[in-house]
GROMACS .gro file of C-alpha atoms in nm:
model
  131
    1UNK     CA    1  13.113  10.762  10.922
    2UNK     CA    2  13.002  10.631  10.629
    3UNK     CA    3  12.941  10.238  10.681
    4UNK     CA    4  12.980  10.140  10.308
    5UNK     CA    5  12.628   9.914  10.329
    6UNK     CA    6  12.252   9.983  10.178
    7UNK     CA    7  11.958   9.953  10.386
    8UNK     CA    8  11.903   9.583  10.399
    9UNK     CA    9  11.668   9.533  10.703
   10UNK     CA   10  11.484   9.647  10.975
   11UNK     CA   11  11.776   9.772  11.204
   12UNK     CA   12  11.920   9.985  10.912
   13UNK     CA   13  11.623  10.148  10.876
   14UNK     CA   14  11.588  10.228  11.235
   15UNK     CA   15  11.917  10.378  11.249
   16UNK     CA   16  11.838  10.610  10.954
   17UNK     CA   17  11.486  10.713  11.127
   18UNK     CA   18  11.638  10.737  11.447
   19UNK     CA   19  11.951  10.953  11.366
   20UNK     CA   20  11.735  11.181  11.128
   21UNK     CA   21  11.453  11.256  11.318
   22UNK     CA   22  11.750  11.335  11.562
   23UNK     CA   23  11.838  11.608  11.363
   24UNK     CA   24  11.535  11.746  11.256
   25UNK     CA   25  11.461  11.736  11.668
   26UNK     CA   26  11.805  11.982  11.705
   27UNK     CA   27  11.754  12.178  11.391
   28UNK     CA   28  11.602  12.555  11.489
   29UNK     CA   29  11.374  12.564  11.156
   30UNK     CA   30  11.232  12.230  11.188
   31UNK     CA   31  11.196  12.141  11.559
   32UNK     CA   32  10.942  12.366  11.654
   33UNK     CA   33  10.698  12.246  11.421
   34UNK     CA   34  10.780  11.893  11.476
   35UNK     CA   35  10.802  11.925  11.846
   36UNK     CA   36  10.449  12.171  11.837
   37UNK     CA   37  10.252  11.871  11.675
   38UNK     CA   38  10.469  11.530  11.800
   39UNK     CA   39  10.464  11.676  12.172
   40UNK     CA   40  10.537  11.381  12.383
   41UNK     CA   41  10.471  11.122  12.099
   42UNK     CA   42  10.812  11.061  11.965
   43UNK     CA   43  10.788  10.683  12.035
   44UNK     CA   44  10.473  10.642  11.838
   45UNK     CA   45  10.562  10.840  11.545
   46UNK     CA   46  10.906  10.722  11.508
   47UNK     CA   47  10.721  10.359  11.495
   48UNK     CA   48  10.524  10.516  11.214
   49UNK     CA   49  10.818  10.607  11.023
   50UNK     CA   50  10.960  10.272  11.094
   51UNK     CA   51  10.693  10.107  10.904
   52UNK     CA   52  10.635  10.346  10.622
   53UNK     CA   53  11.060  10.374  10.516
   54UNK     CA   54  11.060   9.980  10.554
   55UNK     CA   55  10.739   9.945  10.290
   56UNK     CA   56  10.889  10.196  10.096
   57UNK     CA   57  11.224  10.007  10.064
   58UNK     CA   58  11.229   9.661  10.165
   59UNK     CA   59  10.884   9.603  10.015
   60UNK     CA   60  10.743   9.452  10.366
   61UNK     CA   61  10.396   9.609  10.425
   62UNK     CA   62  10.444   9.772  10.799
   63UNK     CA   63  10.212  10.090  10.701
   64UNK     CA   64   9.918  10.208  10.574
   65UNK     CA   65   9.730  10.503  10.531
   66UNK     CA   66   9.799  10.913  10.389
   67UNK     CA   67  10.056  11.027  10.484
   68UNK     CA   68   9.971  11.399  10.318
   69UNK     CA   69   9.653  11.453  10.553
   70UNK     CA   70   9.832  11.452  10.847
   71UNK     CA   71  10.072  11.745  10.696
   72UNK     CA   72   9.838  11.941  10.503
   73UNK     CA   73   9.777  12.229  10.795
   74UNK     CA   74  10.128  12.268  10.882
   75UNK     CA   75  10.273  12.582  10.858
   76UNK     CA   76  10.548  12.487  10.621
   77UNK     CA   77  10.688  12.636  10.281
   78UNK     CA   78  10.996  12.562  10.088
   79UNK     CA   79  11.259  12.666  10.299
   80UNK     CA   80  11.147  12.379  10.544
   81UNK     CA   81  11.100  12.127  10.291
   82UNK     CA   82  11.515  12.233  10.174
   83UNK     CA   83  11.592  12.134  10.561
   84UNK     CA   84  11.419  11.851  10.563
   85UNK     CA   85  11.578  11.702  10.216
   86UNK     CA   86  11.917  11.842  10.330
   87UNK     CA   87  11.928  11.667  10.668
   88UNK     CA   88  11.761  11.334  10.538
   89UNK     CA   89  12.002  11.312  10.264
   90UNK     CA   90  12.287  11.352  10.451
   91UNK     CA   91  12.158  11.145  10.757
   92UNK     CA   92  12.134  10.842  10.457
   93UNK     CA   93  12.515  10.948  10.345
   94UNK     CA   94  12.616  10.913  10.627
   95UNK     CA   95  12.589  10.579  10.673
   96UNK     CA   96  12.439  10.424  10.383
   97UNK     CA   97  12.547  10.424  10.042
   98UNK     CA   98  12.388  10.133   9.731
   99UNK     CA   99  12.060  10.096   9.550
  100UNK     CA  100  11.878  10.141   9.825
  101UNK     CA  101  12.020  10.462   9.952
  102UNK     CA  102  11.984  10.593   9.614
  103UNK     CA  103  11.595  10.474   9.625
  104UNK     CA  104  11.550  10.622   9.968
  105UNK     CA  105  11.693  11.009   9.878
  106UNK     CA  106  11.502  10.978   9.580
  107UNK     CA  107  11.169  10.848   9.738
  108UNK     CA  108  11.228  11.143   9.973
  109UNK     CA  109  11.280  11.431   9.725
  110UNK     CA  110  10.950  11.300   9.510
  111UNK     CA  111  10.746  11.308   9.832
  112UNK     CA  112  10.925  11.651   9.927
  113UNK     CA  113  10.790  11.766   9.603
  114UNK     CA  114  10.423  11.613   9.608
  115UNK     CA  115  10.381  11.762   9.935
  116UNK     CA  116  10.481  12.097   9.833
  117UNK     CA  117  10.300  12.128   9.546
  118UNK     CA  118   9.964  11.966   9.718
  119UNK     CA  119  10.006  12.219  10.005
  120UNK     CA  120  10.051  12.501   9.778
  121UNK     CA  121   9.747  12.382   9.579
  122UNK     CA  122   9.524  12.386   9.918
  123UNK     CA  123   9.675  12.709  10.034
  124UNK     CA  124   9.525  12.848   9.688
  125UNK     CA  125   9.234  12.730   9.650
  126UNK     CA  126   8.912  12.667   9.855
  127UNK     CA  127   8.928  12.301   9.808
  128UNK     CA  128   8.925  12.119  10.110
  129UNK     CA  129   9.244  11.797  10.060
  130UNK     CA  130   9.062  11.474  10.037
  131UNK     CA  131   9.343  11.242  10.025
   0.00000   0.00000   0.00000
């Protein structure tokens, strides 16, 4: 269903968030941890993720903040990390496709990445994360 367009503006954006975080919400790895710490807050953290994928790509500051802290005591490893890249970058094929598609599977493997390797960092060592 591929639309043929990059992720111009606010709406396309949206419709990425919207229709990932749809699957992450109907995928039996990732929804219980999602749902465990999200609970009824949907609205407000899709918002979130609003802001912080339009900063990332259309360069108009909507978020601030660390985005690490508030994932650092999850119980996560790799396995949920390969869901989460798998279902992002096919949520962005499927409707997206241009430089800024490109940008936004490759923003989300580097932060896949950085998280892992901060979280295995604090797992090892007595360190408590300070950003």
């Amino acid at each position: 269903m591929s639309t043929s367009t990059d992720i111009l503006n606010l709406d396309d954006v949206k419709l990425l968030v919207n229709d990932f975080y749809g699957k992450v919400r109907d995928n039996a790895l990732l929804a219980p941890i999602f749902n465990e710490v999200i609970g009824d807050n949907w609205p407000v953290h899709l918002e979130k993720m609003y802001g912080f994928w339009q900063t990332l790509l259309l360069d108009t500051p909507a978020y601030s903040g660390s985005p690490f802290l508030k994932h650092a005591q999850l119980p996560v490893a790799a396995e949920h990390f390969d869901t989460w890249i798998r279902l992002f970058n096919e949520t962005v094929d499927e409707h997206f496709t241009g430089a800024k598609a490109d940008e936004a599977k490759w923003r989300a493997a580097l932060m896949s990445e950085m998280f892992q390797y901060k979280l295995d960092y604090y797992k090892n060592n007595p360190a408590k994360p300070l950003i």
